[in-house]
Short mmCIF file of C-alpha atoms in Angstrom, two decimals:
data_model
loop_
_atom_site.label_atom_id
_atom_site.label_comp_id
_atom_site.label_asym_id
_atom_site.label_seq_id
_atom_site.Cartn_x
_atom_site.Cartn_y
_atom_site.Cartn_z
CA MET A 590 -0.14 -0.27 0.06
CA LYS A 591 1.17 3.17 -1.17
CA PHE A 592 1.60 6.21 1.27
CA GLY A 593 -1.22 8.26 -0.17
CA ASP A 594 -3.48 5.03 -0.22
CA GLU A 595 -2.80 4.65 3.40
CA ILE A 596 -3.24 8.23 4.55
CA GLU A 597 -6.80 7.89 2.46
CA TYR A 598 -7.48 4.53 4.05
CA THR A 599 -6.74 6.49 7.57
CA LEU A 600 -9.03 9.27 6.60
CA VAL A 601 -11.69 7.04 5.62
CA LYS A 602 -11.23 4.97 9.01
CA LEU A 603 -11.49 8.06 11.08
CA ASP A 604 -14.71 9.36 8.70
CA PHE A 605 -16.36 6.38 9.44
CA THR A 606 -15.38 6.32 13.13
CA HIS A 607 -16.50 10.11 13.79
CA GLU A 608 -19.84 9.09 11.95
CA GLN A 609 -20.52 6.26 14.20
CA ASP A 610 -19.49 8.49 17.25
CA ASP A 611 -21.72 11.16 16.17
CA ARG A 612 -24.64 8.97 16.40
CA ASP A 613 -23.54 8.06 20.14
CA LEU A 614 -22.92 11.90 21.20
CA ILE A 615 -24.87 12.16 24.47
CA SER A 616 -22.66 14.75 26.42
CA PRO A 617 -21.01 18.11 26.41
CA ASP A 618 -17.44 16.47 26.56
CA VAL A 619 -17.98 14.29 23.40
CA GLY A 620 -19.02 17.36 21.58
CA ALA A 621 -15.52 19.16 22.42
CA ALA A 622 -13.83 15.71 21.56
CA ASP A 623 -15.70 15.71 18.23
CA GLU A 624 -14.63 19.16 17.55
CA GLU A 625 -10.87 18.32 18.06
CA ILE A 626 -11.51 15.48 15.75
CA ARG A 627 -12.51 17.10 13.02
CA ASN A 628 -9.57 19.78 13.51
CA LEU A 629 -7.21 16.74 13.15
CA ARG A 630 -8.58 15.30 10.29
CA ASP A 631 -8.27 18.86 8.46
CA GLN A 632 -4.67 18.89 9.35
CA LEU A 633 -4.48 15.22 7.70
CA THR A 634 -5.82 16.41 5.18
CA LYS A 635 -3.29 19.28 4.34
CA ALA A 636 -0.65 16.82 4.81
CA LEU A 637 -2.37 14.56 2.32
CA HIS A 638 -2.18 17.46 0.08
CA SER A 639 1.35 18.12 0.64
CA ASN A 640 2.40 14.82 0.21
CA GLY A 641 1.16 14.41 -3.23
CA LEU A 642 2.58 17.94 -4.68
CA LEU A 643 5.81 16.37 -3.10
CA SER A 644 5.39 12.89 -4.77
CA TYR A 645 4.62 14.52 -7.94
CA GLN A 646 7.74 16.97 -8.13
CA LEU A 647 10.03 14.19 -7.06
CA THR A 648 8.52 12.10 -10.04
CA LEU A 649 9.60 14.98 -12.04
CA GLU A 650 13.16 15.25 -10.87
CA LEU A 651 13.74 11.60 -11.10
CA LYS A 652 13.11 11.66 -14.88
CA PRO A 653 16.24 10.68 -17.29
CA SER A 654 18.29 13.61 -18.07
CA ARG A 655 21.58 14.38 -19.72
CA ALA A 656 24.71 13.63 -18.25
CA ASP A 657 25.61 16.67 -16.80
CA ASP A 658 27.46 16.48 -13.04
CA SER A 659 26.16 19.60 -11.72
CA LYS A 660 22.72 18.97 -12.51
CA ALA A 661 23.15 15.40 -11.21
CA ARG A 662 24.07 16.93 -8.14
CA ARG A 663 21.62 19.38 -7.86
CA ALA A 664 18.65 16.47 -8.78
CA ALA A 665 20.37 14.39 -6.10
CA ALA A 666 20.04 17.31 -3.47
CA SER A 667 16.33 18.05 -4.54
CA ILE A 668 15.57 14.38 -4.16
CA GLN A 669 17.22 14.36 -0.81
CA SER A 670 15.59 17.49 0.28
CA LEU A 671 11.92 16.02 -1.03
CA THR A 672 12.87 13.01 0.92
CA ASP A 673 13.23 14.58 4.10
CA LEU A 674 10.24 16.40 3.46
CA LEU A 675 8.42 13.07 2.86
CA ASP A 676 9.67 11.84 6.07
CA ALA A 677 9.05 14.64 8.15
CA SER A 678 5.21 14.50 6.53
CA ARG A 679 5.41 10.87 7.92
CA GLN A 680 6.50 11.79 11.25
CA GLU A 681 3.75 14.23 11.25
CA THR A 682 1.01 11.84 10.16
CA ASN A 683 2.02 9.43 12.70
CA ASP A 684 1.75 11.86 15.50
CA LEU A 685 -1.50 12.88 14.11
CA ARG A 686 -2.70 9.21 14.30
CA LYS A 687 -1.67 9.08 17.76
CA GLN A 688 -3.70 12.18 18.44
CA LEU A 689 -6.79 10.85 16.82
CA GLU A 690 -6.47 7.29 18.99
CA GLU A 691 -6.36 9.36 22.20
CA SER A 692 -9.13 11.19 21.31
CA ASN A 693 -11.30 8.15 20.53
CA VAL A 694 -10.20 6.69 23.53
CA ARG A 695 -11.85 9.93 25.39
CA VAL A 696 -15.05 9.78 23.22
CA ARG A 697 -15.12 6.21 24.41
CA VAL A 698 -14.65 7.34 27.68
CA ASN A 699 -17.03 10.32 27.64
CA ASN A 700 -19.71 8.00 26.20
CA SER A 701 -19.90 5.62 28.95
CA GLU A 702 -19.57 8.50 31.44
CA ALA A 703 -22.38 10.33 29.53
CA SER A 704 -24.48 6.81 29.86
CA ARG A 705 -23.96 6.69 33.51
CA ASP A 706 -25.17 10.56 33.45
CA ALA A 707 -28.14 9.79 31.30
CA GLU A 708 -29.10 7.11 33.69
CA GLN A 709 -28.87 9.37 36.53
CA ARG A 710 -30.75 11.78 34.92
CA VAL A 711 -33.62 9.40 33.75
CA ALA A 712 -33.64 8.31 37.77
CA THR A 713 -34.10 11.84 38.94
CA ALA A 714 -36.73 12.67 36.19
CA THR A 715 -38.42 9.26 37.28
CA ALA A 716 -38.50 10.43 40.97
CA LYS A 717 -39.64 13.97 39.68
CA THR A 718 -42.43 12.83 37.85
CA ALA A 719 -43.56 10.63 40.91
CA GLU A 720 -43.29 13.64 42.92
CA ILE A 721 -45.59 15.63 40.51
CA LEU A 722 -48.00 12.83 40.14
CA ALA A 723 -48.38 12.28 44.03
CA ALA A 724 -48.74 16.46 43.89
CA ALA A 725 -51.45 16.03 41.07
CA THR A 726 -53.12 13.24 42.91
CA THR A 727 -53.21 15.09 46.23
CA LYS A 728 -54.43 18.56 44.38
CA ALA A 729 -57.25 16.52 42.73
CA ALA A 730 -58.40 14.87 45.71
CA GLU A 731 -58.68 18.33 47.62
CA ILE A 732 -60.90 19.84 44.26
CA VAL A 733 -63.28 16.83 44.67
CA ALA A 734 -63.63 17.57 48.46
CA ALA A 735 -63.78 21.25 47.76
CA ALA A 736 -66.46 20.61 44.27
CA THR A 737 -68.52 18.15 46.98
CA VAL A 738 -68.78 20.82 49.70
CA LYS A 739 -69.58 23.68 47.20
CA LYS A 740 -72.19 21.52 45.45
CA ALA A 741 -73.73 21.14 48.76
CA GLN A 742 -73.55 24.54 49.80
CA LEU A 743 -75.20 25.50 46.19
CA VAL A 744 -77.96 22.92 47.04
CA ASP A 745 -78.36 24.86 50.41
CA THR A 746 -78.60 28.21 48.65
CA ALA A 747 -80.69 26.96 45.75
CA GLN A 748 -83.18 25.67 48.73
CA LEU A 749 -83.12 29.41 50.49
CA GLN A 750 -83.61 30.85 47.09
CA ALA A 751 -86.59 28.90 46.50
CA ASP A 752 -87.89 29.54 50.21
CA LYS A 753 -87.46 33.13 49.39
CA VAL A 754 -89.56 33.02 46.35
CA VAL A 755 -92.19 30.97 47.78
CA ALA A 756 -92.58 33.58 50.58
CA LYS A 757 -92.33 35.98 47.97
CA ALA A 758 -95.36 34.52 46.49
CA ARG A 759 -97.31 34.02 49.28
CA ARG A 760 -97.02 37.81 50.26
CA GLU A 761 -98.06 38.90 46.83
CA ASN A 762 -101.00 36.65 46.78
CA LYS A 763 -101.97 37.88 50.15
CA SER A 764 -101.37 40.98 48.90
CA ALA A 765 -103.70 40.41 46.11
CA VAL A 766 -106.30 38.99 48.47
CA GLN A 767 -106.46 42.13 50.52
CA GLN A 768 -106.89 44.13 47.31
CA ARG A 769 -109.83 42.23 45.95
CA ARG A 770 -111.08 42.45 49.52
CA GLY A 771 -110.55 46.42 49.11
CA LYS A 772 -112.24 46.44 46.30
CA LYS A 773 -115.51 44.60 48.03
CA GLU A 774 -115.08 47.25 50.56
CA LEU A 775 -115.38 50.34 48.22
CA PHE A 776 -117.85 48.35 46.27
CA ARG A 777 -120.37 48.25 49.42
CA PHE A 778 -120.56 52.05 49.32
CA ARG A 779 -120.94 52.67 45.74
CA THR A 780 -124.70 54.01 46.89
CA ALA A 781 -123.57 57.02 47.84
CA PRO A 782 -123.87 56.90 51.82
CA ASN A 783 -124.58 59.81 54.35
CA CYS A 784 -121.50 61.26 55.60
CA ALA A 785 -121.70 63.45 58.81
CA THR A 786 -118.69 65.52 57.76
CA THR A 787 -116.09 65.86 55.31
CA HIS A 788 -112.85 66.88 57.46
CA PRO A 789 -112.89 63.77 59.76
CA ILE A 790 -113.10 61.80 56.76
CA ILE A 791 -109.96 63.45 54.86
CA VAL A 792 -108.09 63.52 58.28
CA GLU A 793 -108.53 59.87 58.87
CA VAL A 794 -107.85 58.91 55.21
CA ALA A 795 -104.35 60.92 55.01
CA LYS A 796 -103.37 59.12 58.15
CA ALA A 797 -104.53 55.52 56.72
CA LEU A 798 -102.36 56.69 53.43
CA GLU A 799 -99.18 56.64 55.79
CA VAL A 800 -99.62 52.97 55.79
CA LYS A 801 -98.29 51.75 52.23
CA GLU A 802 -100.13 48.18 53.05
CA ASN A 803 -103.50 47.38 52.91
CA THR A 804 -104.41 50.94 51.83
CA ILE A 805 -107.74 50.18 49.88
CA VAL A 806 -108.89 47.86 53.07
CA THR A 807 -107.94 50.31 55.22
CA VAL A 808 -109.83 53.45 53.68
CA GLY A 809 -112.74 50.98 53.39
CA LYS A 810 -112.90 50.63 57.25
CA ILE A 811 -112.48 54.17 57.83
CA VAL A 812 -115.32 55.01 55.58
CA GLU A 813 -117.64 52.33 57.25
CA LYS A 814 -116.53 53.73 60.59
CA ALA A 815 -117.05 57.16 59.56
CA LEU A 816 -120.26 56.46 58.30
CA GLN A 817 -121.75 54.84 60.85
CA GLY A 818 -125.70 55.60 60.94
CA THR A 819 -125.92 55.60 57.30
CA VAL A 820 -129.10 55.13 55.90
CA LEU A 821 -129.39 53.97 52.55
CA GLU A 822 -132.30 54.18 49.96
CA ASP A 823 -133.68 50.57 50.76
CA GLN A 824 -133.87 51.27 54.39
CA LEU A 825 -135.44 54.49 54.10
CA LYS A 826 -138.09 52.85 51.96
CA GLU A 827 -138.37 49.87 54.48
CA GLU A 828 -138.85 52.64 57.53
CA GLN A 829 -141.57 54.37 55.43
CA GLU A 830 -143.62 51.18 54.93
CA HIS A 831 -143.33 50.54 58.27
CA SER A 832 -144.28 54.07 59.25
CA LEU A 833 -147.43 53.66 56.95
CA ALA A 834 -148.19 50.43 58.92
CA ALA A 835 -148.08 51.89 61.89
CA HIS A 836 -150.29 54.85 60.82
CA GLN A 837 -152.83 52.73 59.31
CA ALA A 838 -152.96 50.58 62.63
CA ARG A 839 -153.49 53.70 64.91
CA LEU A 840 -156.18 54.75 62.10
CA ARG A 841 -158.06 51.15 62.55
CA SER A 842 -157.94 52.01 66.23
CA ASP A 843 -159.90 54.89 66.10
CA GLN A 844 -162.35 53.56 63.67
CA SER A 845 -164.73 53.41 66.95
CA SER A 846 -164.92 57.47 66.94
CA ARG A 847 -164.79 58.12 63.08
CA SER A 848 -166.70 56.36 60.26
CA LEU A 849 -164.79 53.85 58.20
CA GLU A 850 -164.73 56.26 54.83
CA ASP A 851 -163.84 59.41 56.40
CA ALA A 852 -161.01 57.59 58.36
CA LYS A 853 -159.82 55.98 55.05
CA ASP A 854 -159.87 58.94 52.94
CA GLU A 855 -157.79 60.93 55.77
CA ALA A 856 -155.79 57.94 56.13
CA TYR A 857 -155.11 58.10 52.35
CA MET A 858 -154.32 61.70 52.12
CA GLU A 859 -152.15 61.31 54.86
CA ASP A 860 -150.27 58.61 53.88
CA LYS A 861 -150.04 60.44 50.52
CA ALA A 862 -148.74 63.76 52.09
CA ALA A 863 -146.26 61.74 54.16
CA ILE A 864 -144.92 59.76 51.65
CA GLU A 865 -144.66 62.68 49.10
CA ALA A 866 -142.79 64.51 51.91
CA ASN A 867 -140.33 61.81 52.56
CA ARG A 868 -139.47 61.57 49.02
CA GLN A 869 -138.75 65.05 48.57
CA LYS A 870 -137.06 65.02 51.85
CA ASN A 871 -134.79 61.94 50.66
CA ILE A 872 -133.91 63.65 47.44
CA SER A 873 -132.60 66.37 49.10
CA ASN A 874 -130.47 64.57 51.56
CA ARG A 875 -129.33 62.26 48.66
CA SER A 876 -128.37 65.22 46.71
CA GLU A 877 -126.39 66.87 49.58
CA THR A 878 -125.08 63.67 50.77
CA ASN A 879 -124.11 62.43 47.30
CA ARG A 880 -122.32 65.73 46.48
CA GLU A 881 -120.17 65.07 50.01
CA THR A 882 -119.63 61.46 48.93
CA ILE A 883 -118.48 62.52 45.52
CA LYS A 884 -115.73 65.02 47.12
CA ASN A 885 -114.86 62.61 49.70
CA ALA A 886 -114.17 60.06 47.09
CA LEU A 887 -112.35 62.55 44.84
CA PHE A 888 -110.22 63.73 47.87
CA SER A 889 -109.20 60.17 48.92
CA VAL A 890 -108.07 59.55 45.05
CA PHE A 891 -106.42 63.03 44.85
CA ILE A 892 -104.43 62.02 48.25
CA MET A 893 -103.87 58.14 46.76
CA MET A 894 -102.37 59.94 43.50
CA HIS A 895 -100.24 62.34 45.56
CA ARG A 896 -98.57 59.57 47.67
CA GLY A 897 -97.89 57.49 44.42
CA TYR A 898 -100.12 54.63 45.46
CA LEU A 899 -102.04 54.14 42.34
CA ASN A 900 -98.60 52.89 40.61
CA ASP A 901 -98.07 55.90 38.54
CA PRO A 902 -96.04 59.05 39.44
CA LEU A 903 -98.70 61.47 39.14
CA ASN A 904 -97.12 63.78 41.88
CA SER A 905 -94.39 64.70 39.11
CA ARG A 906 -97.39 66.11 36.71
CA GLY A 907 -98.85 69.30 38.22
CA ALA A 908 -101.95 69.35 35.87
CA ASP A 909 -103.38 65.94 37.28
CA LEU A 910 -103.18 67.62 40.71
CA VAL A 911 -105.03 70.53 39.64
CA PHE A 912 -107.58 68.33 37.65
CA VAL A 913 -108.44 66.21 40.72
CA LYS A 914 -108.87 69.85 42.48
CA ARG A 915 -111.06 70.63 39.94
CA LEU A 916 -113.13 67.11 40.64
CA LEU A 917 -113.49 68.25 44.11
CA GLU A 918 -115.34 71.43 43.00
CA ASP A 919 -117.65 69.09 41.46
CA THR A 920 -116.87 71.36 37.99
CA ILE A 921 -116.90 68.55 35.64
CA PRO A 922 -119.88 66.38 34.90
CA PHE A 923 -119.49 62.70 35.35
CA PRO A 924 -119.20 61.34 31.64
CA PHE A 925 -116.32 63.82 30.99
CA LEU A 926 -114.79 62.38 34.02
CA LYS A 927 -114.83 59.17 33.35
CA GLY A 928 -113.50 59.33 29.65
CA LEU A 929 -110.72 61.82 30.56
CA ILE A 930 -109.50 59.07 33.20
CA GLU A 931 -109.95 56.23 30.94
CA TYR A 932 -107.99 58.23 28.67
CA GLU A 933 -105.54 59.18 30.80
CA TYR A 934 -104.87 55.53 31.79
CA SER A 935 -105.72 53.36 29.32
CA GLU A 936 -102.43 51.64 28.96
CA LYS A 937 -101.94 51.12 32.97
CA ASP A 938 -103.72 48.26 35.19
CA VAL A 939 -104.48 51.40 37.42
CA LEU A 940 -108.00 51.61 35.89
CA PRO A 941 -109.60 48.25 36.29
CA GLU A 942 -108.15 47.51 39.96
CA VAL A 943 -108.67 51.36 41.66
CA PHE A 944 -110.73 53.25 39.47
CA ASN A 945 -113.94 50.93 38.80
CA PRO A 946 -115.30 50.83 42.45
CA ILE A 947 -114.71 55.24 42.30
CA PHE A 948 -116.63 55.20 38.97
CA LYS A 949 -119.68 53.23 40.74
CA VAL A 950 -119.49 55.58 43.77
CA LEU A 951 -119.85 58.71 41.57
CA ARG A 952 -122.29 57.27 39.39
CA SER A 953 -125.03 56.51 42.09
CA GLY A 954 -123.94 59.92 43.58
CA PHE A 955 -124.65 61.61 40.29
CA GLN A 956 -128.07 60.24 39.93
CA GLY A 957 -131.11 62.52 40.98
CA ILE A 958 -128.73 65.45 41.18
#
């Protein structure tokens, strides 16, 4: 094997070893050794190139030449010089080969140490993974426990909210019942009851409206209390019938002193006169009473509007207050009053709940005026 071929074989072997070592590199020290091997390989490549040039020059010098002693001596000196250079190059190549072998040994040692380091790292990673897994398991258990407690709290909260909703519904239902009862109370006074005075009712209604709950019922009770001794039209009629029957009984008891025909005529005329007088009196009383009742009812509506108990902020509109004040003076007839209020509250629930009983009172109050 020629010297150049031997160098190429060594380079190929080093390349194979280097590629195999590249596949086994697992530590920083091996990376440093790899860099060192690359440098040595570059140096061998340069040495090979240098030896090739020297061999080519030596071949040229060994060609046949003329018999010239001076040239022969120069050629021999040149050949000797080239031989010395080749020997030096061979020595350099051997030194480089030794360095490569030492590098390969270090690489193998580093590989084994790197393997042990890798095993240590794997063991450490395994322990760390186990620690993380244990912590995650503990955390999951805590989360499950907290979720269980939270679920129980949510159930309790939902139950409490449901109880509150039920209680609120019961209160609203009770309020609706009280409103219906109040409507019935107002309906009882639709026939224009007789009021003693206006001022006490106004004062008592104003006091009652200080209480927001059961307003209609309270107003009804106060009106009922203030209207004690009220004589309705049916009661007046019944009293008239009783009075007529008693008068006829007295006439029958006096039949012994007068003739039957005269007694009948006299009784008839007296009864007719009494009935007419009572009718005129009832009309007059009812007219005056109805006017007072209208004023009382409208004043109650005025106070309820002013305090906002009719679900409408009328106190922010001065025109409505002026309108109700005019109603208190009986300056607006009932049909116009009803139409105007229906127009103002056509899209509100106030009209059927509150004003219908008042309309009945006003309607009965204007009859016979």
